[in-house]
PDB file of C-alpha atoms in Angstrom:
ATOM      1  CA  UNK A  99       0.000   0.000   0.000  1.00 44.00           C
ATOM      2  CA  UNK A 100       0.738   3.627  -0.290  1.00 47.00           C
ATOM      3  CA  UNK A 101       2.748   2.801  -3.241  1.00 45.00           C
ATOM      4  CA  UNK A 102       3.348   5.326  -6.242  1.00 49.00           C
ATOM      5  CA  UNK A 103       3.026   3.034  -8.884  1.00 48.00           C
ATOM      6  CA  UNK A 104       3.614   5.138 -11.282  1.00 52.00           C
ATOM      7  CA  UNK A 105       7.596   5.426 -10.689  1.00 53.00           C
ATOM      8  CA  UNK A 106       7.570   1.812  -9.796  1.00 53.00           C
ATOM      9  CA  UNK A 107       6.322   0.518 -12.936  1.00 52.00           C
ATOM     10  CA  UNK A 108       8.609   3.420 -14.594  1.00 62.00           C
ATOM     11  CA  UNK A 109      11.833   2.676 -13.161  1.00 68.00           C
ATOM     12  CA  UNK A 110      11.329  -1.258 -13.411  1.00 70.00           C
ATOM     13  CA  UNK A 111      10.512  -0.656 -17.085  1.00 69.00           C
ATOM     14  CA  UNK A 112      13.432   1.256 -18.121  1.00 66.00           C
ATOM     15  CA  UNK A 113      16.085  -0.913 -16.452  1.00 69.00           C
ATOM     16  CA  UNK A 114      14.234  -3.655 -17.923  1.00 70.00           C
ATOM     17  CA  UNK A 115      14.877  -1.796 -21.197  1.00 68.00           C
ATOM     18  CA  UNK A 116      18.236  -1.021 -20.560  1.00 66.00           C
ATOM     19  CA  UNK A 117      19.256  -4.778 -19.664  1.00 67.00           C
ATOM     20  CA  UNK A 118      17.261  -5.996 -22.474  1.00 67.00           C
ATOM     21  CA  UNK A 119      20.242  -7.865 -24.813  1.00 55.00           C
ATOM     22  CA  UNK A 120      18.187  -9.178 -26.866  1.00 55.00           C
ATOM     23  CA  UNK A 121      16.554  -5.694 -28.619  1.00 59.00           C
ATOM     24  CA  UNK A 122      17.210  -5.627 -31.921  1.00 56.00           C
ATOM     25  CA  UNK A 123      19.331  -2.397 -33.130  1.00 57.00           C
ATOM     26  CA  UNK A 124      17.759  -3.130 -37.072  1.00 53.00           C
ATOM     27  CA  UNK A 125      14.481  -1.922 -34.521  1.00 60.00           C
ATOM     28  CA  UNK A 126      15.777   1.272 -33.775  1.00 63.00           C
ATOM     29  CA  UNK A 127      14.776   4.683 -35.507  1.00 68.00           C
ATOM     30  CA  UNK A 128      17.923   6.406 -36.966  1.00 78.00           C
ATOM     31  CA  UNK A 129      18.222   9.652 -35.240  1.00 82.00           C
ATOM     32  CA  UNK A 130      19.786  13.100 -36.806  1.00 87.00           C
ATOM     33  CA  UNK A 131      22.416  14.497 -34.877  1.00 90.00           C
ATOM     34  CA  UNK A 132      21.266  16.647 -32.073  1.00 91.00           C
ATOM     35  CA  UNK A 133      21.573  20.657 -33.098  1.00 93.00           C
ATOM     36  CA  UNK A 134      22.442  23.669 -30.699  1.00 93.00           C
ATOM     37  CA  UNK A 135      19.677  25.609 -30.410  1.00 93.00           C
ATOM     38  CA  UNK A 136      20.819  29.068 -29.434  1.00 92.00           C
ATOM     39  CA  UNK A 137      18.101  30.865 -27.481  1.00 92.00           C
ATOM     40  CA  UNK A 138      18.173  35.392 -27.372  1.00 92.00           C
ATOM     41  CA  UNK A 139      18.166  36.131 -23.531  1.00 93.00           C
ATOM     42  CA  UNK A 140      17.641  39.660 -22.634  1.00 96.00           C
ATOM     43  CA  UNK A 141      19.906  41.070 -20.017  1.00 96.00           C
ATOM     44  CA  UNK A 142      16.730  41.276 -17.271  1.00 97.00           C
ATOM     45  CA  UNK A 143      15.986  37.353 -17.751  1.00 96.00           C
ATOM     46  CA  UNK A 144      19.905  36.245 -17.955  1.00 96.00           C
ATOM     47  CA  UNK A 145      19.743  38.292 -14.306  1.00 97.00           C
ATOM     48  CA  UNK A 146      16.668  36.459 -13.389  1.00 97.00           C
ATOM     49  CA  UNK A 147      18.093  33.337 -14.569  1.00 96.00           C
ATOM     50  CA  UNK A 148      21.487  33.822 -12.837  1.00 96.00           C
ATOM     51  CA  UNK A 149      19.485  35.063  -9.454  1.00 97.00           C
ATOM     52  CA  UNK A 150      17.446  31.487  -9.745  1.00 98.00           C
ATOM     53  CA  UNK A 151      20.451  29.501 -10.345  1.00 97.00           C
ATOM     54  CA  UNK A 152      22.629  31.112  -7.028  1.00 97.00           C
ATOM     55  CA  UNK A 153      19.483  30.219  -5.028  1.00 97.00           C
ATOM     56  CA  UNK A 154      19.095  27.139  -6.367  1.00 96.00           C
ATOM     57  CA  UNK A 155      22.696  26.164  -5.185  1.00 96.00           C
ATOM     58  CA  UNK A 156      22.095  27.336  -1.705  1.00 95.00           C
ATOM     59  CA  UNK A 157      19.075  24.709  -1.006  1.00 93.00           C
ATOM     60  CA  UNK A 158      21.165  22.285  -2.502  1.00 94.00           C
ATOM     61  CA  UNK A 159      24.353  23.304   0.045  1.00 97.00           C
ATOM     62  CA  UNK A 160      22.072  23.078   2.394  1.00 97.00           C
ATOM     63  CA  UNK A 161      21.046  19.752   2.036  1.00 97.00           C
ATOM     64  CA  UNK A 162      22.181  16.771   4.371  1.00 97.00           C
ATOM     65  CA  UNK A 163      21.543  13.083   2.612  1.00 97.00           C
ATOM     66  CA  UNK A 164      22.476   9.866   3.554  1.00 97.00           C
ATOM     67  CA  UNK A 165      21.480   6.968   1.513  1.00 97.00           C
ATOM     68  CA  UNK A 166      21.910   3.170   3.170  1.00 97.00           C
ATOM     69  CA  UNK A 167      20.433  -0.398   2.379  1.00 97.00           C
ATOM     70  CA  UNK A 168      18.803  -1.541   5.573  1.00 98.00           C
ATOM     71  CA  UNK A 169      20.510  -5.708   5.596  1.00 97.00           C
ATOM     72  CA  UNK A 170      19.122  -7.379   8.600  1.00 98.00           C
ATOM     73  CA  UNK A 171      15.983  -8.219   6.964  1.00 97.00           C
ATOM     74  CA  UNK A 172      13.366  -7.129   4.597  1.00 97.00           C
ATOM     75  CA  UNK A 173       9.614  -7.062   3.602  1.00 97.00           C
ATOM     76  CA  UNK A 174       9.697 -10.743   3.619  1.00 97.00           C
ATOM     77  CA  UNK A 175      10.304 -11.194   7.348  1.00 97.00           C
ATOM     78  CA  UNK A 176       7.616  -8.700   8.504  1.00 97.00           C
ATOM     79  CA  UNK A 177       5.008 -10.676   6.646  1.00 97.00           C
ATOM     80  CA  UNK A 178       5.794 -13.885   8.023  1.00 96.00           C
ATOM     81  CA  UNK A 179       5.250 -11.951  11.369  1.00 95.00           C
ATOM     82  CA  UNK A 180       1.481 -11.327   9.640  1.00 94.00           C
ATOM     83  CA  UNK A 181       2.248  -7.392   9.674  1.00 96.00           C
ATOM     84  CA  UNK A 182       2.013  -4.958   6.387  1.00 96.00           C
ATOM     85  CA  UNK A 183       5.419  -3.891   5.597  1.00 97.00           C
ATOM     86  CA  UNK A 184       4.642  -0.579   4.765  1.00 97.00           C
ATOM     87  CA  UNK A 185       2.664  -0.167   8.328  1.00 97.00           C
ATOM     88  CA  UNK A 186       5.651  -1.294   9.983  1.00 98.00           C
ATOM     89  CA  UNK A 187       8.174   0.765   8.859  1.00 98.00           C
ATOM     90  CA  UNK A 188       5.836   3.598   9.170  1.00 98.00           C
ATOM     91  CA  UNK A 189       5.744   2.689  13.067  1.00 98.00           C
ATOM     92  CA  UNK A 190       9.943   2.327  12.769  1.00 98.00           C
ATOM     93  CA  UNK A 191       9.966   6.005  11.877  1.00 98.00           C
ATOM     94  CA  UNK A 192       7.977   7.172  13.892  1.00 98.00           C
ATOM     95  CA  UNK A 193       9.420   5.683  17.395  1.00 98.00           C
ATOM     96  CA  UNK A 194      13.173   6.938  15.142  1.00 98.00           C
ATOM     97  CA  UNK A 195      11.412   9.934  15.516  1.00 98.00           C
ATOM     98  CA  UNK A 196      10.603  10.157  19.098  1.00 98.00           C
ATOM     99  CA  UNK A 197      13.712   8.216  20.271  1.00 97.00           C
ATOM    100  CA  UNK A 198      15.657  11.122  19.605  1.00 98.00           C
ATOM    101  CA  UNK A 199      13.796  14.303  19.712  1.00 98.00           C
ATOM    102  CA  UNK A 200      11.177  13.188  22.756  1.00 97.00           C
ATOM    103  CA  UNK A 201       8.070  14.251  21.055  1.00 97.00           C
ATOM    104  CA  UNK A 202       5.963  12.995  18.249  1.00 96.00           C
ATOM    105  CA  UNK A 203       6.237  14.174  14.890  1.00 96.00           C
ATOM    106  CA  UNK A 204       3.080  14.777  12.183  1.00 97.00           C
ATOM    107  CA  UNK A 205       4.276  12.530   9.529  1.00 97.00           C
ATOM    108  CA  UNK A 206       3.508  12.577   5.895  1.00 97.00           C
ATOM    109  CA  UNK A 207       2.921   9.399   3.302  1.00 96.00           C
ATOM    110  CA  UNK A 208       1.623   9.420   0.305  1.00 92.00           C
ATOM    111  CA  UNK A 209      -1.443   7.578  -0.769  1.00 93.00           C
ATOM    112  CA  UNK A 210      -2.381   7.112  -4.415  1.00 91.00           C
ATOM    113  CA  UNK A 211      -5.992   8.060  -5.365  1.00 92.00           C
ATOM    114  CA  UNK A 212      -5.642   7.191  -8.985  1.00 89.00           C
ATOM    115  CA  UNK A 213      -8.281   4.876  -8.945  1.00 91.00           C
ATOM    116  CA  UNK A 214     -10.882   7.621  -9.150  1.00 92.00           C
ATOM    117  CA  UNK A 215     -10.963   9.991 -11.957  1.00 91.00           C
ATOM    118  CA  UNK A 216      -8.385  12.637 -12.122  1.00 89.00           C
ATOM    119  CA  UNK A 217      -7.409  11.002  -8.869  1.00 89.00           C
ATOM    120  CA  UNK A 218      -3.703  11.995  -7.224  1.00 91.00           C
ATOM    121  CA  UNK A 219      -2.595  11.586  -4.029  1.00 93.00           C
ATOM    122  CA  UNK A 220      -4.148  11.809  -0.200  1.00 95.00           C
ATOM    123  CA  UNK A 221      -2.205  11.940   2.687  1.00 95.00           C
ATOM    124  CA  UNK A 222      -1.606   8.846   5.017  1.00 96.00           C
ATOM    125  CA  UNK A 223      -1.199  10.929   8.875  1.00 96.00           C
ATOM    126  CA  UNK A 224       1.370   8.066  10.132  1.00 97.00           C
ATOM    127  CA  UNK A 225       1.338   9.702  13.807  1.00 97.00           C
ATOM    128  CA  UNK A 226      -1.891   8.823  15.957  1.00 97.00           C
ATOM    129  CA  UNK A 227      -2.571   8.437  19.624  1.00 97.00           C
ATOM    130  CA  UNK A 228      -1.868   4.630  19.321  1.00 98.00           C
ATOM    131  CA  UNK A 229       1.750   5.670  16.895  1.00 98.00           C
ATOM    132  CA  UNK A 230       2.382   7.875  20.258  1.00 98.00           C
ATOM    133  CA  UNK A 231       1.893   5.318  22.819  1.00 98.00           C
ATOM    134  CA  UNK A 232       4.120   2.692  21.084  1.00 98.00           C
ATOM    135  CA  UNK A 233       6.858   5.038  21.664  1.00 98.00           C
ATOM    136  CA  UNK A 234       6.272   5.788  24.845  1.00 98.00           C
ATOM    137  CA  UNK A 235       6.224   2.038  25.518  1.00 98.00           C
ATOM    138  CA  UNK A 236       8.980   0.931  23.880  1.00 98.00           C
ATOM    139  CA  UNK A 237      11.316   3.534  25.902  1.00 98.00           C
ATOM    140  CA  UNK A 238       9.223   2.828  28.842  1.00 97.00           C
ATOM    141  CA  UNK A 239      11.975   0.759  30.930  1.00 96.00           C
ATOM    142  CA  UNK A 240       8.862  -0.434  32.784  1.00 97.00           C
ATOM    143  CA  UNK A 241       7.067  -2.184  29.899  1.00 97.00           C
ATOM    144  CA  UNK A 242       6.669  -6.018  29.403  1.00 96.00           C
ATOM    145  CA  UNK A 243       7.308  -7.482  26.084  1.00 96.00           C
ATOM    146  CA  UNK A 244       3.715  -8.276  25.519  1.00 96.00           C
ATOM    147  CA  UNK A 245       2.762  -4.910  26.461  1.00 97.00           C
ATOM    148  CA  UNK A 246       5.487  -3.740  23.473  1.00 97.00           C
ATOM    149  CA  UNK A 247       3.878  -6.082  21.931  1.00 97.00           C
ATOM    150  CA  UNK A 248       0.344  -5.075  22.223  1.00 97.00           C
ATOM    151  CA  UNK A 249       1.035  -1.424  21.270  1.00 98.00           C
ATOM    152  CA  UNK A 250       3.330  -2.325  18.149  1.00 98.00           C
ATOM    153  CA  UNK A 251      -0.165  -4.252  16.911  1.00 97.00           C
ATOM    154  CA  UNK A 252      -2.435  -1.360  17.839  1.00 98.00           C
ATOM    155  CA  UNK A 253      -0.132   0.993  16.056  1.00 98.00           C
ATOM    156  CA  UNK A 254       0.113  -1.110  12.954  1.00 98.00           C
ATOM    157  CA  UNK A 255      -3.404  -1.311  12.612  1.00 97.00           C
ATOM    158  CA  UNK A 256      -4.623   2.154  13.287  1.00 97.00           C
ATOM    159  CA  UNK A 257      -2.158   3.115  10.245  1.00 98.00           C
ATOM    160  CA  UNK A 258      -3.079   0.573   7.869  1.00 97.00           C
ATOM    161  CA  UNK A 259      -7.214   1.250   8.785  1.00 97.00           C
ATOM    162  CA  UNK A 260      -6.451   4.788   8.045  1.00 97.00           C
ATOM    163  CA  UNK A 261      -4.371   3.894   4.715  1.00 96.00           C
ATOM    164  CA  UNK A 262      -7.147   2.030   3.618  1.00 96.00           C
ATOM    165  CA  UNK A 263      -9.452   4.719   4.390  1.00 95.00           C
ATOM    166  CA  UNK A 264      -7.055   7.575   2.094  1.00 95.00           C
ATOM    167  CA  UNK A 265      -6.508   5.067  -0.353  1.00 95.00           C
ATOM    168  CA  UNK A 266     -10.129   5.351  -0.730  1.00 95.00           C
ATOM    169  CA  UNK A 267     -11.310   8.769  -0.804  1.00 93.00           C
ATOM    170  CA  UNK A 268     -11.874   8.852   2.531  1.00 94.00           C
ATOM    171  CA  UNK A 269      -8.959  11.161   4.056  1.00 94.00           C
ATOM    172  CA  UNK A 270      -9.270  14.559   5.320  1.00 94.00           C
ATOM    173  CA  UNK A 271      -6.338  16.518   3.753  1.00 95.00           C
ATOM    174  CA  UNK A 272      -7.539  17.097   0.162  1.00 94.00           C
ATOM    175  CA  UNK A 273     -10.809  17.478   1.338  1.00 93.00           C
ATOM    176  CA  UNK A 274     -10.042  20.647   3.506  1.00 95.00           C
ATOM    177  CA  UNK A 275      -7.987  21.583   0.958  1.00 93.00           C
ATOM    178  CA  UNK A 276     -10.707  21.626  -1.463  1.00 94.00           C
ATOM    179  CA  UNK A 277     -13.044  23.481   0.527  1.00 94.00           C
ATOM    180  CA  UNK A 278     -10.198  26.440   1.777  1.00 95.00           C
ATOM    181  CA  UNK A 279      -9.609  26.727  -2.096  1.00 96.00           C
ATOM    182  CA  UNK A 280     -13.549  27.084  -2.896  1.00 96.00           C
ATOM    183  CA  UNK A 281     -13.760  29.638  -0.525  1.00 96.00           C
ATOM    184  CA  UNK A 282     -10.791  31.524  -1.592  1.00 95.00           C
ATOM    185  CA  UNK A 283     -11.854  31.295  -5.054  1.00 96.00           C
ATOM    186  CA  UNK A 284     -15.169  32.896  -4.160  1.00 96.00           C
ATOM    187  CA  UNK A 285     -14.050  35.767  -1.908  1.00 95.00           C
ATOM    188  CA  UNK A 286     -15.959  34.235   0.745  1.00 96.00           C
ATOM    189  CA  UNK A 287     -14.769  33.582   4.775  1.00 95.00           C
ATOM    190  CA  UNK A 288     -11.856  31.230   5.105  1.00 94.00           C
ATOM    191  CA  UNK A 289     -13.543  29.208   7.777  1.00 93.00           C
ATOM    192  CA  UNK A 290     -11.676  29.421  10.883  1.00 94.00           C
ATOM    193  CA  UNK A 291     -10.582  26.027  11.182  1.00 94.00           C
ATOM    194  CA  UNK A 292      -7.882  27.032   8.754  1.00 94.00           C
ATOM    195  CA  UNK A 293      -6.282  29.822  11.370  1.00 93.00           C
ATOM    196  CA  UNK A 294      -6.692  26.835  14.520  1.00 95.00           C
ATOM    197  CA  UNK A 295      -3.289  26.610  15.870  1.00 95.00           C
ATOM    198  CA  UNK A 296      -3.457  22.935  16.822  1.00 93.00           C
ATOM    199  CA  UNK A 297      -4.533  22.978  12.882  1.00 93.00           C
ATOM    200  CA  UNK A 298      -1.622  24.193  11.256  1.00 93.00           C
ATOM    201  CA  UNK A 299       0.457  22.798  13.720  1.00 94.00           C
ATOM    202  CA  UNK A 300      -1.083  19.024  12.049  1.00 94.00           C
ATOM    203  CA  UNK A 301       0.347  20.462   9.121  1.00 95.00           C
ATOM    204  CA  UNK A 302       3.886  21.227  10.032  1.00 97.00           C
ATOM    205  CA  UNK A 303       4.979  17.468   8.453  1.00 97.00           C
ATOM    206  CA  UNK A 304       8.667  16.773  10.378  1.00 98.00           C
ATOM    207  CA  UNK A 305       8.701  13.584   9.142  1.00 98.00           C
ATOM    208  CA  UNK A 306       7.824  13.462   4.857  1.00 97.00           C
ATOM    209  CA  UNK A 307       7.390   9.942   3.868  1.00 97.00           C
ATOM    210  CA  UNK A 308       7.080   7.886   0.539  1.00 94.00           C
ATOM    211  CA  UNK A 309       7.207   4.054  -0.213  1.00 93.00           C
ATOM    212  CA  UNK A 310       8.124   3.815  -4.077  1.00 90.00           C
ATOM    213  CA  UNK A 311       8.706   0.148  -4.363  1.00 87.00           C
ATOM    214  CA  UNK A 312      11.013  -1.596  -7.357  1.00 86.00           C
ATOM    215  CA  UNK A 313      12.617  -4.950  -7.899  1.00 83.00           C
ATOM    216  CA  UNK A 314      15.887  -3.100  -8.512  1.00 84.00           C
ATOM    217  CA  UNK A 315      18.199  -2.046  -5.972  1.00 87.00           C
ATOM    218  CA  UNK A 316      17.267   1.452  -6.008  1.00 85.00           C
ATOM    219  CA  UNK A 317      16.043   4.261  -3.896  1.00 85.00           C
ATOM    220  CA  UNK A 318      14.631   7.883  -4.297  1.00 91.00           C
ATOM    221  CA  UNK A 319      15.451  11.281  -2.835  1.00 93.00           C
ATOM    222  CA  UNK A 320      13.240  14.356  -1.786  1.00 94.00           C
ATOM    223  CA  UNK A 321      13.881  17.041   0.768  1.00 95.00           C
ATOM    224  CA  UNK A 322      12.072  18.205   4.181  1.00 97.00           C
ATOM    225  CA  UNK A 323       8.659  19.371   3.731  1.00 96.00           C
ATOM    226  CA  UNK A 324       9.746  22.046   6.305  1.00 97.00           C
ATOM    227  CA  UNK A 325      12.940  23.546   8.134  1.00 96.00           C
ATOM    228  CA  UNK A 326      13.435  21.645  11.487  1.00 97.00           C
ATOM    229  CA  UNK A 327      11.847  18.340   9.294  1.00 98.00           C
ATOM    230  CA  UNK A 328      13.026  14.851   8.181  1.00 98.00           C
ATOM    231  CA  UNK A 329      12.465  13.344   4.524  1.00 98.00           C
ATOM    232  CA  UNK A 330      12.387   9.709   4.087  1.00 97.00           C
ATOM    233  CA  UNK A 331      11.468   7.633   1.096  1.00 96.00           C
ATOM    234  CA  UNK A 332      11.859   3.748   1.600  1.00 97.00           C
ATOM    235  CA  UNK A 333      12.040   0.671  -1.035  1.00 96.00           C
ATOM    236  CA  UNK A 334      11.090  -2.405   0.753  1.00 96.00           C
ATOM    237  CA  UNK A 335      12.900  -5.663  -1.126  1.00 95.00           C
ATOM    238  CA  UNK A 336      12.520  -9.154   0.078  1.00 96.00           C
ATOM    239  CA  UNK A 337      16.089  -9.075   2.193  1.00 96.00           C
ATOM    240  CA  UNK A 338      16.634  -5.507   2.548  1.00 97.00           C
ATOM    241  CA  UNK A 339      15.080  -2.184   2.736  1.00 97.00           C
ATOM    242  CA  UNK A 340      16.736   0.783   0.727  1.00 97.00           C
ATOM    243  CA  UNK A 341      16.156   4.281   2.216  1.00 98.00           C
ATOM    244  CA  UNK A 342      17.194   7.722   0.968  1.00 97.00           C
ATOM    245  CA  UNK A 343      17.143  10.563   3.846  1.00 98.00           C
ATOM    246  CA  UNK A 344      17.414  14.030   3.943  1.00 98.00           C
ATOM    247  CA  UNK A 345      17.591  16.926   6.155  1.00 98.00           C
ATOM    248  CA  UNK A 346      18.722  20.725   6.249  1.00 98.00           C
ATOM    249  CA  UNK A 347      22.122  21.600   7.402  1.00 97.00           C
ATOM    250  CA  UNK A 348      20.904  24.992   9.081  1.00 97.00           C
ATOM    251  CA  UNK A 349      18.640  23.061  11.504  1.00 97.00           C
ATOM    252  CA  UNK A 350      20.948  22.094  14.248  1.00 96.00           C
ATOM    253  CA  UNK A 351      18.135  19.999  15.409  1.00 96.00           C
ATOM    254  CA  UNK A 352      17.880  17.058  12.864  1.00 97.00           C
ATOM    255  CA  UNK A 353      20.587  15.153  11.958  1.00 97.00           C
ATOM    256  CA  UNK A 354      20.590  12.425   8.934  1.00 97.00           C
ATOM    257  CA  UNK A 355      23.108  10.181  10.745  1.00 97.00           C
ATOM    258  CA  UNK A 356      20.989   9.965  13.890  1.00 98.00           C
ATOM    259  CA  UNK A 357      18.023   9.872  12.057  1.00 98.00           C
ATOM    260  CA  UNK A 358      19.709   6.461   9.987  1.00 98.00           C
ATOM    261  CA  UNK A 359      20.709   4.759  13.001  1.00 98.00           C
ATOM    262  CA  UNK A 360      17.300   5.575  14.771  1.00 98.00           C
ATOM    263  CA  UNK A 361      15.954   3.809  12.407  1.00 98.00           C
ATOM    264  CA  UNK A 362      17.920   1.027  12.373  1.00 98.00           C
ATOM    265  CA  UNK A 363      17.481   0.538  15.715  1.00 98.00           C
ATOM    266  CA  UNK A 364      13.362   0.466  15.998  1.00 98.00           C
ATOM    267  CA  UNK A 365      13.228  -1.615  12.595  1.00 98.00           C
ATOM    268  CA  UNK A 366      15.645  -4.256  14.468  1.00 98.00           C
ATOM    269  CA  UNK A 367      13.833  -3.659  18.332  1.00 98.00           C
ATOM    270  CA  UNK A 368      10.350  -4.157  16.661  1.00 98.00           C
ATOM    271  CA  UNK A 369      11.302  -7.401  14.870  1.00 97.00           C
ATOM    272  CA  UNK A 370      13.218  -8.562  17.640  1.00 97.00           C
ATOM    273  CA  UNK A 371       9.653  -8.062  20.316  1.00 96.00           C
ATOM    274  CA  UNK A 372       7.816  -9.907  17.664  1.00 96.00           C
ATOM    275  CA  UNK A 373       9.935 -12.818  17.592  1.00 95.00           C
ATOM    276  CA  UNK A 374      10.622 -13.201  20.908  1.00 94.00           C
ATOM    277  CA  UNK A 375       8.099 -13.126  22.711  1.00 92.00           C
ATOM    278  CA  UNK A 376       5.814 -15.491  23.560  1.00 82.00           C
ATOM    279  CA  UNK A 377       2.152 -15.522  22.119  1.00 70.00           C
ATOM    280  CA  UNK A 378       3.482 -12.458  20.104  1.00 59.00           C
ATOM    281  CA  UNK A 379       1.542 -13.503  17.180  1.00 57.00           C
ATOM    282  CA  UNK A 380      -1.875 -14.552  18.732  1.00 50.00           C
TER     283      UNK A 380
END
């Protein structure tokens, strides 16, 4: 789930292409040599253009990313603990998340709506009270394993529930969206729901989140939806998990490198509950 198939089919296809020995060249169009075509800038767009590409290279300084293959297992071992593997590493980021900064974060995934007509995306809201209580119980020195246990279920289930529910028209982001734009569109009130603070603060996304799955041994990169934020896209593979992270250098809050082996450590802890304890899969 929450899958952009799109750029997996895309991606598979071309390196299919690419590895395909067996194409025939007699099959290929003969192509003219490429020509220069020279394009007349005036002086104000060539200082537009120049302004544009300076601030371009500033984001991009500012950038942190740290690409790394996951190896102790992949999608293959959460399912024979009955668990979605999307769910799960959800719930991995999210206790990353709090192990290190102490507080939730609002978390981001993309859900594809492209089964409806003109149909895009929704947003999957990965943090909920049960995401928050897993996280709490897992650093809770005081917890049992089933009690780990117990919460790692509850939290896998309210996000796949609420997956299902986006992946079906039923989220609440595009719809609010929708009905802000309407009423901006026709000079009317902006309802104040839109002003709320413990609105907007929903919307502040630390954690941005995509699962873009492909048989190759590939991964894709995207930066922080905001400032003091994390951006993490995932490919789950049978024995491995690929992830691509990013973060801004001028937050001295986030760090990818944490953020990587925060990670690593819930994905590993989580398994490790599962399969130890007893009755863990009852």
């Amino acid at each position: 789930m929450a899958v952009d198939l799109n750029q997996m089919v895309a991606t598979d296809g071309l390196i299919k292409l690419f590895r395909d020995k067996e194409r025939s060249e007699a099959n290929s169009a003969v192509l003219e040599a490429p020509q220069h075509l020279p394009f007349k800038i005036s002086n104000s767009l060539q200082a537009a253009i120049d302004e544009s590409t300076n601030n371009l290279d500033k984001l991009v300084e500012n950038l942190e990313v740290y690409a790394f293959t996951f190896k102790d297992f992949g999608k293959e071992a959460i399912k024979q603990q009955k668990f979605s593997p999307d769910s799960f590493i959800q719930m991995a980021l999210q206790y990353a998340f709090y192990r290190i900064h102490n507080t939730p974060a609002a978390q981001y995934e993309t859900a594809a709506t492209r089964k409806f007509l003109h149909g895009r995306t929704e947003t999957i809201r990965s943090c909920s009270v049960e995401s928050v209580e897993f996280a709490r119980t897992m650093l809770n020195p005081s917890s049992t394993p089933l009690q780990k246990v117990a919460a790692l279920k509850s939290a896998i289930t309210a996000h796949k529930d609420y997956t299902v529910q986006a992946l079906n028209g039923f989220g609440v982001d595009r719809h609010l969206l929708g009905l802000k734009l309407i009423a901006q569109q026709n000079g009317l009130p902006i309802p104040e729901i839109f002003s709320d603070t413990s609105y907007r603060k929903s919307l502040h996304m630390r954690v941005s989140t995509s699962q873009v799955a492909s048989k190759c041994d590939g991964f894709m990169i995207y930066g922080p939806l905001v400032e003091d934020g994390y951006a993490c896209c995932y490919n789950p593979r049978p024995n491995d998990i690929n992830f691509g992270t990013t973060a801004f250098k001028s937050c001295s809050e986030t760090s990818t490198v944490e953020f990587k082996q925060a990670i690593e450590s819930s994905l590993v802890e989580m398994l490790h509950i599962l399969v130890t304890t007893p009755s863990a899969k009852l």
